[in-house]
């Protein structure tokens, strides 16, 4: 879409080049596959090595562990472009990078980093992140999964629900309650007592794999305990901050795809002997869509620059995630309406983005939860319970 406020001027040349190469890749290799993948509800596994070749797994991590050493603005732009393709693709990259490689990098031992990160960067090992449970969603502190210390390791019991990549992952970053509080573990797919079930019949994120993780006296050796996860829930929340930042950019990528599709359609579609783009009420919708995209991009870019200076806070990230998801979902709904009946067809990208955004609005902290995080920051009063 048109760079209405000339925001490209605010980007470094290497950021623009990376953004443009990902955009080209998404247009050539991802977008054409999405309608069928959505209809068949199947993740295109053949894309994984290509995403790895683009350096998209662990983009911000140091090169010595297989990362690309990129800054947060570049990571944000990558999420935006990937989600112009489909939220499932951005989610796959977010989970691998922010929810799995990041905790291993931040809370793992040197051995764990060397063992897992380079292979994850190459896409040879796929990760998933297990925090949510059937009875613990917005309130992860109430989780029931336990980890009991035994000789040489830990015994995990419990289950995790709604886990992206759950049944295709080679390893899971799992958060469980120990006698000392919540801690993180790396659970490999072949560990005894660990099983997975795929969640079917989804009307959103159809391309993404979503699963349940079940632990029945699952033995996890000490080598797979994350030694830096001693901050408890806040260690898990620290991973969410990384992923939520990417979602703020990503959701706007989906909104851009909806806006672009609707603008083109409205210029070409004629009713009452005129292009529908020439009606005042239609222009009002298109202008509001464009406005919210530009505003969100300004917010995201400023947040990215702050994160690159080490000044970004989790409340700022909540503000951006909350704003982007709300506006992207509104834009997708407006765009859906502007296409009339065609708006519900997979021949156009809008209904796919719109149904995906229903999940993006909910996961990684619902809209209400982000209002409460920002509300606590500005008032000083906690209103979660
Ligand atoms: P609370 O007392 O507020 O906080 C506990 C400690 O954590 C600190 N903290 C954070 N630290 C880093 N990043 C954050 N985002 C943080 N939020 C809070 C906080 O300062 C405190 O530290 P300390 O040192 O004072 O102890 O904890 P609470 O139990 O009251 O809960 C707070 C709440 C509700 C905000 C939090 O639990 C929450 O964010 N709930 C939403 C749960 C959520 O987002 N789940 C996401 C699951 S993963 C997922 O959805 C993946 S989608 C996959 C994909 O992208 O495809
Ligand atoms: P609930 O917490 O039960 O919330 C239900 C409603 O109550 C919401 O509207 C919420 O805003 C509201 N509510 C709750 N508490 C409050 C409050 N204090 N004040 C006001 N309103 C409140 N989780 C993972 O751990 N890993 C994953 O990889 C993952 N992937 C996901 C992929 C998809 C496609 C989806 C849909 C979810 C995924 N999740 C994952 C789970 C996701 O993080 C949770 O669904 C989310 O945190 C909300 O939890 P919940 O569904 O239990 O809703």
Tab-separated table of C-alpha atoms and ligand atoms in Angstrom:
chain	number	residue	atom	x	y	z
A	1	UNK	CA	0.000	0.000	0.000
A	2	UNK	CA	0.979	3.621	-0.437
A	3	UNK	CA	3.460	4.849	2.177
A	4	UNK	CA	1.087	7.716	3.036
A	5	UNK	CA	3.245	9.359	5.724
A	6	UNK	CA	6.566	8.496	4.049
A	7	UNK	CA	7.538	6.316	7.005
A	8	UNK	CA	10.160	4.626	4.826
A	9	UNK	CA	12.221	7.766	5.414
A	10	UNK	CA	12.449	6.724	9.062
A	11	UNK	CA	13.927	3.322	8.188
A	12	UNK	CA	17.604	2.480	7.775
A	13	UNK	CA	18.605	1.154	4.379
A	14	UNK	CA	19.254	-2.360	5.735
A	15	UNK	CA	15.817	-2.387	7.401
A	16	UNK	CA	14.139	-1.421	4.105
A	17	UNK	CA	16.111	-4.008	2.140
A	18	UNK	CA	15.224	-6.787	4.565
A	19	UNK	CA	11.540	-5.713	4.559
A	20	UNK	CA	11.460	-5.673	0.756
A	21	UNK	CA	13.094	-9.080	0.389
A	22	UNK	CA	10.635	-10.639	2.844
A	23	UNK	CA	7.739	-8.927	1.030
A	24	UNK	CA	8.891	-10.453	-2.274
A	25	UNK	CA	9.255	-13.882	-0.664
A	26	UNK	CA	5.780	-13.650	0.889
A	27	UNK	CA	4.225	-12.609	-2.409
A	28	UNK	CA	5.926	-15.365	-4.393
A	29	UNK	CA	6.181	-18.299	-2.010
A	30	UNK	CA	3.485	-17.790	0.620
A	31	UNK	CA	0.396	-15.935	-0.621
A	32	UNK	CA	-0.371	-18.292	-3.554
A	33	UNK	CA	-0.434	-21.279	-1.162
A	34	UNK	CA	-2.715	-19.771	1.474
A	35	UNK	CA	-6.254	-20.272	0.104
A	36	UNK	CA	-5.792	-24.015	-0.404
A	37	UNK	CA	-3.869	-24.449	2.861
A	38	UNK	CA	-6.757	-22.700	4.624
A	39	UNK	CA	-9.404	-24.832	2.959
A	40	UNK	CA	-7.487	-28.023	3.762
A	41	UNK	CA	-6.538	-26.769	7.249
A	42	UNK	CA	-2.931	-27.862	6.779
A	43	UNK	CA	0.320	-26.062	7.586
A	44	UNK	CA	2.624	-25.974	4.527
A	45	UNK	CA	5.609	-27.728	6.118
A	46	UNK	CA	7.652	-27.259	2.935
A	47	UNK	CA	7.904	-23.546	3.801
A	48	UNK	CA	9.923	-24.205	6.982
A	49	UNK	CA	13.372	-24.537	5.297
A	50	UNK	CA	12.582	-21.462	3.186
A	51	UNK	CA	11.695	-19.401	6.265
A	52	UNK	CA	14.967	-20.604	7.820
A	53	UNK	CA	16.947	-19.662	4.692
A	54	UNK	CA	15.503	-16.136	4.956
A	55	UNK	CA	17.044	-15.984	8.466
A	56	UNK	CA	13.604	-15.569	10.065
A	57	UNK	CA	14.087	-17.945	13.008
A	58	UNK	CA	15.869	-16.113	15.818
A	59	UNK	CA	16.248	-12.961	13.738
A	60	UNK	CA	17.327	-10.813	16.708
A	61	UNK	CA	19.596	-13.427	18.322
A	62	UNK	CA	23.399	-13.305	17.974
A	63	UNK	CA	24.948	-15.004	14.947
A	64	UNK	CA	27.035	-17.326	17.155
A	65	UNK	CA	23.797	-19.201	17.958
A	66	UNK	CA	22.497	-19.135	14.383
A	67	UNK	CA	20.547	-15.875	14.706
A	68	UNK	CA	20.802	-12.920	12.336
A	69	UNK	CA	21.728	-10.267	14.924
A	70	UNK	CA	19.023	-7.963	13.507
A	71	UNK	CA	17.423	-5.114	15.440
A	72	UNK	CA	13.839	-5.036	16.747
A	73	UNK	CA	12.584	-2.734	13.994
A	74	UNK	CA	13.720	-5.315	11.437
A	75	UNK	CA	12.008	-8.070	13.421
A	76	UNK	CA	8.808	-5.988	13.485
A	77	UNK	CA	8.933	-5.333	9.737
A	78	UNK	CA	9.465	-9.065	9.144
A	79	UNK	CA	6.362	-9.876	11.229
A	80	UNK	CA	4.350	-7.263	9.318
A	81	UNK	CA	5.315	-8.744	5.954
A	82	UNK	CA	4.785	-12.359	7.040
A	83	UNK	CA	1.319	-11.606	8.368
A	84	UNK	CA	0.408	-9.890	5.087
A	85	UNK	CA	0.619	-13.487	3.915
A	86	UNK	CA	-1.211	-15.139	6.784
A	87	UNK	CA	-1.245	-14.858	10.585
A	88	UNK	CA	-0.365	-18.568	10.792
A	89	UNK	CA	2.983	-17.981	9.099
A	90	UNK	CA	3.854	-15.038	11.374
A	91	UNK	CA	2.717	-17.094	14.354
A	92	UNK	CA	4.965	-19.969	13.344
A	93	UNK	CA	7.932	-17.582	13.238
A	94	UNK	CA	6.885	-15.817	16.485
A	95	UNK	CA	6.572	-19.074	18.394
A	96	UNK	CA	9.869	-20.435	17.098
A	97	UNK	CA	11.782	-17.169	17.657
A	98	UNK	CA	10.175	-15.304	20.561
A	99	UNK	CA	8.575	-18.079	22.571
A	100	UNK	CA	11.111	-20.886	22.129
A	101	UNK	CA	14.529	-19.631	20.994
A	102	UNK	CA	14.277	-16.500	23.180
A	103	UNK	CA	13.726	-18.401	26.487
A	104	UNK	CA	16.524	-20.851	25.642
A	105	UNK	CA	18.784	-17.896	24.841
A	106	UNK	CA	17.706	-15.856	27.904
A	107	UNK	CA	17.161	-18.542	30.550
A	108	UNK	CA	19.098	-21.529	29.179
A	109	UNK	CA	22.581	-22.833	30.050
A	110	UNK	CA	25.435	-22.503	27.565
A	111	UNK	CA	25.050	-26.229	26.746
A	112	UNK	CA	21.333	-25.812	26.058
A	113	UNK	CA	21.982	-22.804	23.801
A	114	UNK	CA	24.600	-24.725	21.803
A	115	UNK	CA	22.477	-27.872	21.652
A	116	UNK	CA	19.211	-26.304	20.482
A	117	UNK	CA	19.557	-22.790	19.035
A	118	UNK	CA	21.592	-23.411	15.833
A	119	UNK	CA	19.307	-26.290	14.836
A	120	UNK	CA	16.218	-24.210	15.603
A	121	UNK	CA	17.590	-21.343	13.504
A	122	UNK	CA	17.945	-23.774	10.584
A	123	UNK	CA	14.390	-25.034	11.094
A	124	UNK	CA	15.712	-28.539	11.842
A	125	UNK	CA	14.057	-28.430	15.262
A	126	UNK	CA	10.608	-26.878	15.692
A	127	UNK	CA	9.432	-25.532	19.039
A	128	UNK	CA	6.161	-24.840	20.795
A	129	UNK	CA	5.367	-22.939	24.007
A	130	UNK	CA	3.087	-24.365	26.672
A	131	UNK	CA	1.698	-21.886	29.169
A	132	UNK	CA	-2.116	-21.939	28.752
A	133	UNK	CA	-4.204	-24.700	30.314
A	134	UNK	CA	-7.901	-25.566	30.086
A	135	UNK	CA	-8.578	-23.693	33.351
A	136	UNK	CA	-5.697	-21.192	33.220
A	137	UNK	CA	-5.754	-18.787	30.266
A	138	UNK	CA	-5.655	-15.096	31.182
A	139	UNK	CA	-4.530	-16.112	34.660
A	140	UNK	CA	-1.512	-18.373	34.033
A	141	UNK	CA	-0.561	-18.167	37.711
A	142	UNK	CA	-3.437	-20.566	38.419
A	143	UNK	CA	-1.864	-23.344	36.298
A	144	UNK	CA	-2.170	-26.896	37.595
A	145	UNK	CA	0.732	-28.538	35.764
A	146	UNK	CA	3.366	-29.536	38.306
A	147	UNK	CA	7.067	-30.376	38.193
A	148	UNK	CA	8.346	-32.398	41.133
A	149	UNK	CA	12.078	-32.668	41.795
A	150	UNK	CA	13.444	-36.216	41.775
A	151	UNK	CA	16.935	-37.669	41.452
A	152	UNK	CA	18.509	-36.431	38.197
A	153	UNK	CA	15.499	-34.512	36.991
A	154	UNK	CA	11.834	-33.605	37.325
A	155	UNK	CA	8.500	-35.376	36.971
A	156	UNK	CA	5.885	-33.356	35.065
A	157	UNK	CA	2.136	-33.944	35.384
A	158	UNK	CA	-0.677	-31.945	33.808
A	159	UNK	CA	-1.653	-30.600	30.395
A	160	UNK	CA	-1.440	-27.513	28.198
A	161	UNK	CA	-4.138	-26.456	25.747
A	162	UNK	CA	-4.310	-24.314	22.591
A	163	UNK	CA	-0.623	-24.730	21.822
A	164	UNK	CA	0.565	-23.408	18.436
A	165	UNK	CA	2.714	-26.033	16.624
A	166	UNK	CA	1.735	-28.402	19.452
A	167	UNK	CA	1.719	-31.658	17.483
A	168	UNK	CA	4.395	-30.787	14.887
A	169	UNK	CA	6.999	-29.509	17.347
A	170	UNK	CA	10.184	-31.401	18.216
A	171	UNK	CA	10.398	-29.699	21.595
A	172	UNK	CA	8.156	-27.747	23.939
A	173	UNK	CA	9.053	-24.938	26.328
A	174	UNK	CA	6.777	-25.888	29.220
A	175	UNK	CA	5.930	-23.837	32.287
A	176	UNK	CA	5.056	-25.817	35.414
A	177	UNK	CA	4.653	-25.251	39.151
A	178	UNK	CA	7.496	-26.475	41.345
A	179	UNK	CA	7.791	-26.160	45.148
A	180	UNK	CA	9.741	-22.944	44.465
A	181	UNK	CA	7.209	-21.452	42.010
A	182	UNK	CA	6.689	-21.533	38.234
A	183	UNK	CA	9.729	-22.703	36.236
A	184	UNK	CA	10.531	-23.463	32.589
A	185	UNK	CA	11.525	-26.812	31.045
A	186	UNK	CA	12.533	-28.063	27.611
A	187	UNK	CA	10.495	-31.181	26.878
A	188	UNK	CA	11.499	-33.188	23.811
A	189	UNK	CA	8.862	-35.000	21.788
A	190	UNK	CA	10.223	-38.473	22.514
A	191	UNK	CA	10.282	-38.083	26.329
A	192	UNK	CA	8.354	-40.885	28.030
A	193	UNK	CA	5.021	-39.706	29.432
A	194	UNK	CA	4.676	-36.842	26.928
A	195	UNK	CA	1.834	-37.054	24.384
A	196	UNK	CA	0.031	-34.588	22.100
A	197	UNK	CA	-3.406	-34.268	20.489
A	198	UNK	CA	-4.283	-32.011	17.586
A	199	UNK	CA	-7.179	-29.560	18.019
A	200	UNK	CA	-9.437	-29.821	14.962
A	201	UNK	CA	-12.611	-28.065	13.783
A	202	UNK	CA	-11.142	-24.536	14.029
A	203	UNK	CA	-12.699	-21.691	12.054
A	204	UNK	CA	-9.688	-19.415	12.710
A	205	UNK	CA	-5.979	-20.121	12.218
A	206	UNK	CA	-6.941	-23.041	10.024
A	207	UNK	CA	-3.466	-23.130	8.481
A	208	UNK	CA	-1.757	-23.276	11.876
A	209	UNK	CA	-1.251	-26.453	13.867
A	210	UNK	CA	-2.815	-26.165	17.326
A	211	UNK	CA	-2.569	-28.860	19.959
A	212	UNK	CA	-2.855	-30.149	23.482
A	213	UNK	CA	0.262	-31.272	25.377
A	214	UNK	CA	-0.221	-33.978	28.018
A	215	UNK	CA	2.322	-34.911	30.711
A	216	UNK	CA	1.776	-38.158	32.629
A	217	UNK	CA	4.683	-38.744	34.985
A	218	UNK	CA	6.911	-37.327	32.251
A	219	UNK	CA	10.571	-37.427	33.304
A	220	UNK	CA	12.557	-34.335	32.293
A	221	UNK	CA	16.293	-34.586	33.023
A	222	UNK	CA	18.094	-31.775	34.885
A	223	UNK	CA	19.856	-30.957	31.598
A	224	UNK	CA	16.450	-29.753	30.297
A	225	UNK	CA	15.531	-27.471	33.204
A	226	UNK	CA	15.940	-23.772	32.257
A	227	UNK	CA	18.292	-22.530	35.001
A	228	UNK	CA	17.498	-18.854	34.375
A	229	UNK	CA	13.747	-19.274	34.805
A	230	UNK	CA	13.962	-18.610	38.561
A	231	UNK	CA	11.980	-15.355	38.218
A	232	UNK	CA	8.898	-17.576	37.951
A	233	UNK	CA	5.872	-16.297	36.053
A	234	UNK	CA	7.687	-13.135	35.070
A	235	UNK	CA	10.222	-15.264	33.117
A	236	UNK	CA	7.339	-16.714	31.096
A	237	UNK	CA	5.784	-13.261	30.712
A	238	UNK	CA	9.134	-11.956	29.444
A	239	UNK	CA	8.806	-14.304	26.442
A	240	UNK	CA	5.269	-13.021	25.862
A	241	UNK	CA	6.567	-9.457	25.743
A	242	UNK	CA	8.840	-10.445	22.842
A	243	UNK	CA	6.060	-12.200	20.949
A	244	UNK	CA	3.448	-9.495	21.630
A	245	UNK	CA	5.800	-6.929	20.095
A	246	UNK	CA	5.912	-8.970	16.871
A	247	UNK	CA	2.126	-9.374	16.936
A	248	UNK	CA	1.650	-5.586	17.092
A	249	UNK	CA	3.451	-5.316	13.734
A	250	UNK	CA	2.014	-8.541	12.354
A	251	UNK	CA	-1.657	-7.701	12.907
A	252	UNK	CA	-1.124	-4.475	10.969
A	253	UNK	CA	0.375	-6.550	8.134
A	254	UNK	CA	-2.902	-8.500	7.973
A	255	UNK	CA	-4.810	-5.188	8.052
A	256	UNK	CA	-2.665	-3.887	5.152
A	257	UNK	CA	-3.556	-6.960	3.099
A	258	UNK	CA	-7.273	-6.404	3.785
A	259	UNK	CA	-7.089	-2.694	2.977
A	260	UNK	CA	-5.134	-3.266	-0.257
A	261	UNK	CA	-7.576	-5.916	-1.390
A	262	UNK	CA	-10.629	-3.766	-0.550
A	263	UNK	CA	-9.197	-0.629	-2.214
A	264	UNK	CA	-8.511	-2.496	-5.450
A	265	UNK	CA	-11.909	-4.149	-5.379
A	266	UNK	CA	-13.758	-0.872	-4.754
A	267	UNK	CA	-12.012	0.811	-7.685
A	268	UNK	CA	-12.974	-2.045	-10.023
A	269	UNK	CA	-16.436	-2.976	-8.779
A	270	UNK	CA	-19.256	-0.971	-10.362
A	271	UNK	CA	-22.777	-0.510	-8.996
A	272	UNK	CA	-25.277	2.191	-9.980
A	273	UNK	CA	-23.024	2.769	-13.046
A	274	UNK	CA	-20.105	3.951	-10.903
A	275	UNK	CA	-17.059	2.454	-9.236
A	276	UNK	CA	-18.108	1.822	-5.637
A	277	UNK	CA	-14.881	3.656	-4.610
A	278	UNK	CA	-16.583	6.840	-5.849
A	279	UNK	CA	-19.313	6.679	-3.176
A	280	UNK	CA	-18.736	8.959	-0.208
A	281	UNK	CA	-19.640	6.330	2.390
A	282	UNK	CA	-17.228	3.819	0.844
A	283	UNK	CA	-14.434	6.407	0.819
A	284	UNK	CA	-15.072	7.100	4.495
A	285	UNK	CA	-14.451	3.417	5.307
A	286	UNK	CA	-11.328	3.281	3.134
A	287	UNK	CA	-9.925	6.464	4.674
A	288	UNK	CA	-10.522	5.209	8.216
A	289	UNK	CA	-8.784	1.931	7.368
A	290	UNK	CA	-5.783	3.770	5.920
A	291	UNK	CA	-5.683	6.156	8.904
A	292	UNK	CA	-5.603	3.391	11.524
A	293	UNK	CA	-2.879	1.505	9.647
A	294	UNK	CA	-0.677	4.595	9.464
A	295	UNK	CA	-1.273	5.453	13.148
A	296	UNK	CA	-0.422	1.899	14.221
A	297	UNK	CA	2.728	1.875	12.087
A	298	UNK	CA	3.904	5.087	13.789
A	299	UNK	CA	3.269	3.546	17.218
A	300	UNK	CA	5.008	0.291	16.272
A	301	UNK	CA	8.017	2.045	14.798
A	302	UNK	CA	8.508	4.249	17.857
A	303	UNK	CA	8.198	1.170	20.091
A	304	UNK	CA	10.742	-0.687	17.951
A	305	UNK	CA	13.209	2.186	18.208
A	306	UNK	CA	12.694	2.260	22.003
A	307	UNK	CA	13.230	-1.504	22.216
A	308	UNK	CA	16.428	-1.141	20.209
A	309	UNK	CA	17.623	1.399	22.768
A	310	UNK	CA	16.597	-0.882	25.649
A	311	UNK	CA	13.829	1.542	26.667
A	312	UNK	CA	10.745	-0.481	25.663
A	313	UNK	CA	8.579	-1.672	28.574
A	314	UNK	CA	5.997	-4.446	28.708
A	315	UNK	CA	3.216	-1.873	29.241
A	316	UNK	CA	4.233	-0.134	25.991
A	317	UNK	CA	4.149	-3.492	24.233
A	318	UNK	CA	0.646	-4.128	25.628
A	319	UNK	CA	-0.487	-0.738	24.306
A	320	UNK	CA	0.785	-1.578	20.817
A	321	UNK	CA	-0.560	-5.175	20.791
A	322	UNK	CA	-3.960	-4.036	22.024
A	323	UNK	CA	-4.179	-1.195	19.488
A	324	UNK	CA	-3.000	-3.234	16.510
A	325	UNK	CA	-5.308	-6.187	17.164
A	326	UNK	CA	-8.392	-4.027	17.718
A	327	UNK	CA	-7.777	-1.861	14.655
A	328	UNK	CA	-6.746	-4.773	12.417
A	329	UNK	CA	-9.899	-6.689	13.282
A	330	UNK	CA	-12.058	-3.597	12.619
A	331	UNK	CA	-10.267	-3.018	9.302
A	332	UNK	CA	-10.758	-6.660	8.282
A	333	UNK	CA	-14.476	-6.423	9.095
A	334	UNK	CA	-14.847	-3.155	7.139
A	335	UNK	CA	-12.975	-4.682	4.194
A	336	UNK	CA	-15.107	-7.824	4.330
A	337	UNK	CA	-18.223	-5.688	4.066
A	338	UNK	CA	-16.861	-3.661	1.133
A	339	UNK	CA	-16.469	-6.845	-0.910
A	340	UNK	CA	-20.121	-7.776	-0.421
A	341	UNK	CA	-20.689	-11.496	-1.060
A	342	UNK	CA	-17.152	-11.867	-2.421
A	343	UNK	CA	-15.973	-10.888	1.050
A	344	UNK	CA	-16.738	-14.363	2.359
A	345	UNK	CA	-14.844	-16.195	-0.396
A	346	UNK	CA	-11.362	-17.649	0.012
A	347	UNK	CA	-10.708	-16.330	-3.512
A	348	UNK	CA	-9.962	-13.083	-1.671
A	349	UNK	CA	-7.654	-12.919	1.374
A	350	UNK	CA	-9.993	-10.921	3.612
A	351	UNK	CA	-12.181	-13.546	5.286
A	352	UNK	CA	-9.064	-15.639	6.027
A	353	UNK	CA	-7.372	-12.647	7.685
A	354	UNK	CA	-10.582	-11.652	9.472
A	355	UNK	CA	-11.110	-15.052	11.086
A	356	UNK	CA	-7.395	-15.296	11.976
A	357	UNK	CA	-7.517	-11.891	13.633
A	358	UNK	CA	-10.266	-13.117	15.962
A	359	UNK	CA	-7.584	-15.384	17.499
A	360	UNK	CA	-4.827	-12.771	17.374
A	361	UNK	CA	-7.173	-10.499	19.362
A	362	UNK	CA	-7.433	-13.250	22.022
A	363	UNK	CA	-4.055	-14.925	22.221
A	364	UNK	CA	-0.946	-13.494	23.888
A	365	UNK	CA	-3.260	-11.616	26.271
A	366	UNK	CA	-6.837	-10.697	25.402
A	367	UNK	CA	-7.899	-7.128	24.689
A	368	UNK	CA	-9.265	-6.863	28.242
A	369	UNK	CA	-6.007	-8.110	29.782
A	370	UNK	CA	-3.948	-5.555	27.836
A	371	UNK	CA	-6.312	-2.779	28.919
A	372	UNK	CA	-5.724	-3.904	32.514
A	373	UNK	CA	-1.924	-4.036	32.090
A	374	UNK	CA	-1.897	-0.483	30.703
A	375	UNK	CA	-4.544	0.537	33.276
A	376	UNK	CA	-2.299	-0.692	36.101
A	377	UNK	CA	0.635	1.234	34.610
A	378	UNK	CA	-1.188	4.558	34.349
A	379	UNK	CA	-3.264	4.388	37.559
A	380	UNK	CA	-1.069	2.306	39.851
A	381	UNK	CA	-4.090	0.146	40.713
A	382	UNK	CA	-4.177	-3.544	39.794
A	383	UNK	CA	-7.632	-4.544	38.504
A	384	UNK	CA	-7.045	-8.156	37.375
A	385	UNK	CA	-9.004	-9.657	40.260
B	1	LIG	P1	1.701	-9.880	38.058
B	1	LIG	O1	1.786	-9.861	39.553
B	1	LIG	O2	1.097	-8.713	37.374
B	1	LIG	O3	3.130	-10.130	37.428
B	1	LIG	C1	4.012	-11.118	37.935
B	1	LIG	C2	5.417	-10.641	37.689
B	1	LIG	O4	5.659	-10.592	36.275
B	1	LIG	C3	6.025	-9.258	35.880
B	1	LIG	N1	5.396	-9.053	34.571
B	1	LIG	C4	6.072	-9.112	33.432
B	1	LIG	N2	7.372	-9.293	33.156
B	1	LIG	C5	7.755	-9.292	31.855
B	1	LIG	N3	6.882	-9.130	30.840
B	1	LIG	C6	5.576	-8.963	31.075
B	1	LIG	N4	4.739	-8.836	30.053
B	1	LIG	C7	5.108	-8.935	32.417
B	1	LIG	N5	3.890	-8.796	32.998
B	1	LIG	C8	4.083	-8.860	34.323
B	1	LIG	C9	5.470	-8.368	36.961
B	1	LIG	O5	6.178	-7.145	37.028
B	1	LIG	C10	5.685	-9.223	38.192
B	1	LIG	O6	7.060	-9.170	38.515
B	1	LIG	P2	7.533	-9.165	40.058
B	1	LIG	O7	9.012	-9.056	39.973
B	1	LIG	O8	6.855	-7.958	40.649
B	1	LIG	O9	7.039	-10.457	40.626
B	1	LIG	O10	1.025	-11.270	37.669
B	1	LIG	P3	-0.497	-11.711	37.624
B	1	LIG	O11	-0.536	-13.150	38.025
B	1	LIG	O12	-1.360	-10.719	38.346
B	1	LIG	O13	-0.845	-11.698	36.042
B	1	LIG	C11	-0.604	-10.610	35.278
B	1	LIG	C12	-1.179	-10.761	33.860
B	1	LIG	C13	-2.681	-10.953	33.891
B	1	LIG	C14	-0.877	-9.459	33.173
B	1	LIG	C15	-0.505	-11.867	33.093
B	1	LIG	O14	-0.588	-13.056	33.747
B	1	LIG	C16	-0.934	-11.987	31.636
B	1	LIG	O15	-0.300	-11.358	30.798
B	1	LIG	N6	-1.989	-12.804	31.274
B	1	LIG	C17	-2.296	-13.115	29.893
B	1	LIG	C18	-1.786	-14.506	29.587
B	1	LIG	C19	-1.233	-14.615	28.206
B	1	LIG	O16	-0.941	-13.663	27.528
B	1	LIG	N7	-1.022	-15.846	27.769
B	1	LIG	C20	-0.413	-16.083	26.492
B	1	LIG	C21	-0.065	-17.538	26.319
B	1	LIG	S1	1.080	-17.844	24.996
B	1	LIG	C22	0.199	-17.529	23.632
B	1	LIG	O17	-0.896	-17.093	23.599
B	1	LIG	C23	0.930	-17.828	22.395
B	1	LIG	S2	0.048	-17.469	20.983
B	1	LIG	C24	1.109	-18.167	19.934
B	1	LIG	C25	1.276	-17.480	18.672
B	1	LIG	O18	1.837	-16.334	18.600
B	1	LIG	O19	0.863	-18.144	17.711
B	2	LIG	P1	-10.134	-16.629	29.390
B	2	LIG	O1	-8.945	-16.241	30.181
B	2	LIG	O2	-11.075	-17.637	29.966
B	2	LIG	O3	-10.930	-15.300	29.030
B	2	LIG	C1	-12.306	-15.343	28.556
B	2	LIG	C2	-12.812	-13.899	28.518
B	2	LIG	O4	-12.774	-13.351	29.844
B	2	LIG	C3	-11.947	-12.992	27.642
B	2	LIG	O5	-12.746	-12.085	26.934
B	2	LIG	C4	-11.085	-12.256	28.663
B	2	LIG	O6	-10.684	-10.960	28.226
B	2	LIG	C5	-12.067	-12.133	29.836
B	2	LIG	N1	-11.344	-11.973	31.102
B	2	LIG	C6	-10.572	-12.889	31.758
B	2	LIG	N2	-10.063	-12.364	32.886
B	2	LIG	C7	-10.476	-11.082	32.940
B	2	LIG	C8	-10.295	-10.009	33.848
B	2	LIG	N3	-9.521	-10.125	34.932
B	2	LIG	N4	-10.914	-8.835	33.603
B	2	LIG	C9	-11.685	-8.668	32.499
B	2	LIG	N5	-11.899	-9.649	31.580
B	2	LIG	C10	-11.303	-10.833	31.810
B	2	LIG	N6	-1.339	-20.448	24.639
B	2	LIG	C11	-0.075	-20.929	24.857
B	2	LIG	O7	0.345	-21.075	26.007
B	2	LIG	N7	0.732	-21.243	23.812
B	2	LIG	C12	0.348	-21.114	22.530
B	2	LIG	O8	1.126	-21.399	21.598
B	2	LIG	C13	-0.971	-20.627	22.261
B	2	LIG	N8	-1.415	-20.535	20.987
B	2	LIG	C14	-2.723	-20.179	20.756
B	2	LIG	C15	-3.208	-20.220	19.441
B	2	LIG	C16	-4.546	-19.914	19.192
B	2	LIG	C17	-5.064	-19.986	17.791
B	2	LIG	C18	-5.395	-19.516	20.261
B	2	LIG	C19	-6.827	-19.148	19.994
B	2	LIG	C20	-4.907	-19.475	21.551
B	2	LIG	C21	-3.582	-19.828	21.829
B	2	LIG	N9	-3.067	-19.851	23.129
B	2	LIG	C22	-1.803	-20.310	23.384
B	2	LIG	C23	-3.950	-19.572	24.255
B	2	LIG	C24	-4.203	-18.082	24.486
B	2	LIG	O9	-3.076	-17.440	25.014
B	2	LIG	C25	-5.411	-17.956	25.454
B	2	LIG	O10	-6.545	-18.363	24.713
B	2	LIG	C26	-5.579	-16.546	25.971
B	2	LIG	O11	-4.529	-16.199	26.857
B	2	LIG	C27	-6.932	-16.363	26.708
B	2	LIG	O12	-7.171	-17.398	27.606
B	2	LIG	P2	-8.581	-18.190	27.571
B	2	LIG	O13	-8.832	-18.637	26.183
B	2	LIG	O14	-8.524	-19.226	28.636
B	2	LIG	O15	-9.688	-17.123	27.924
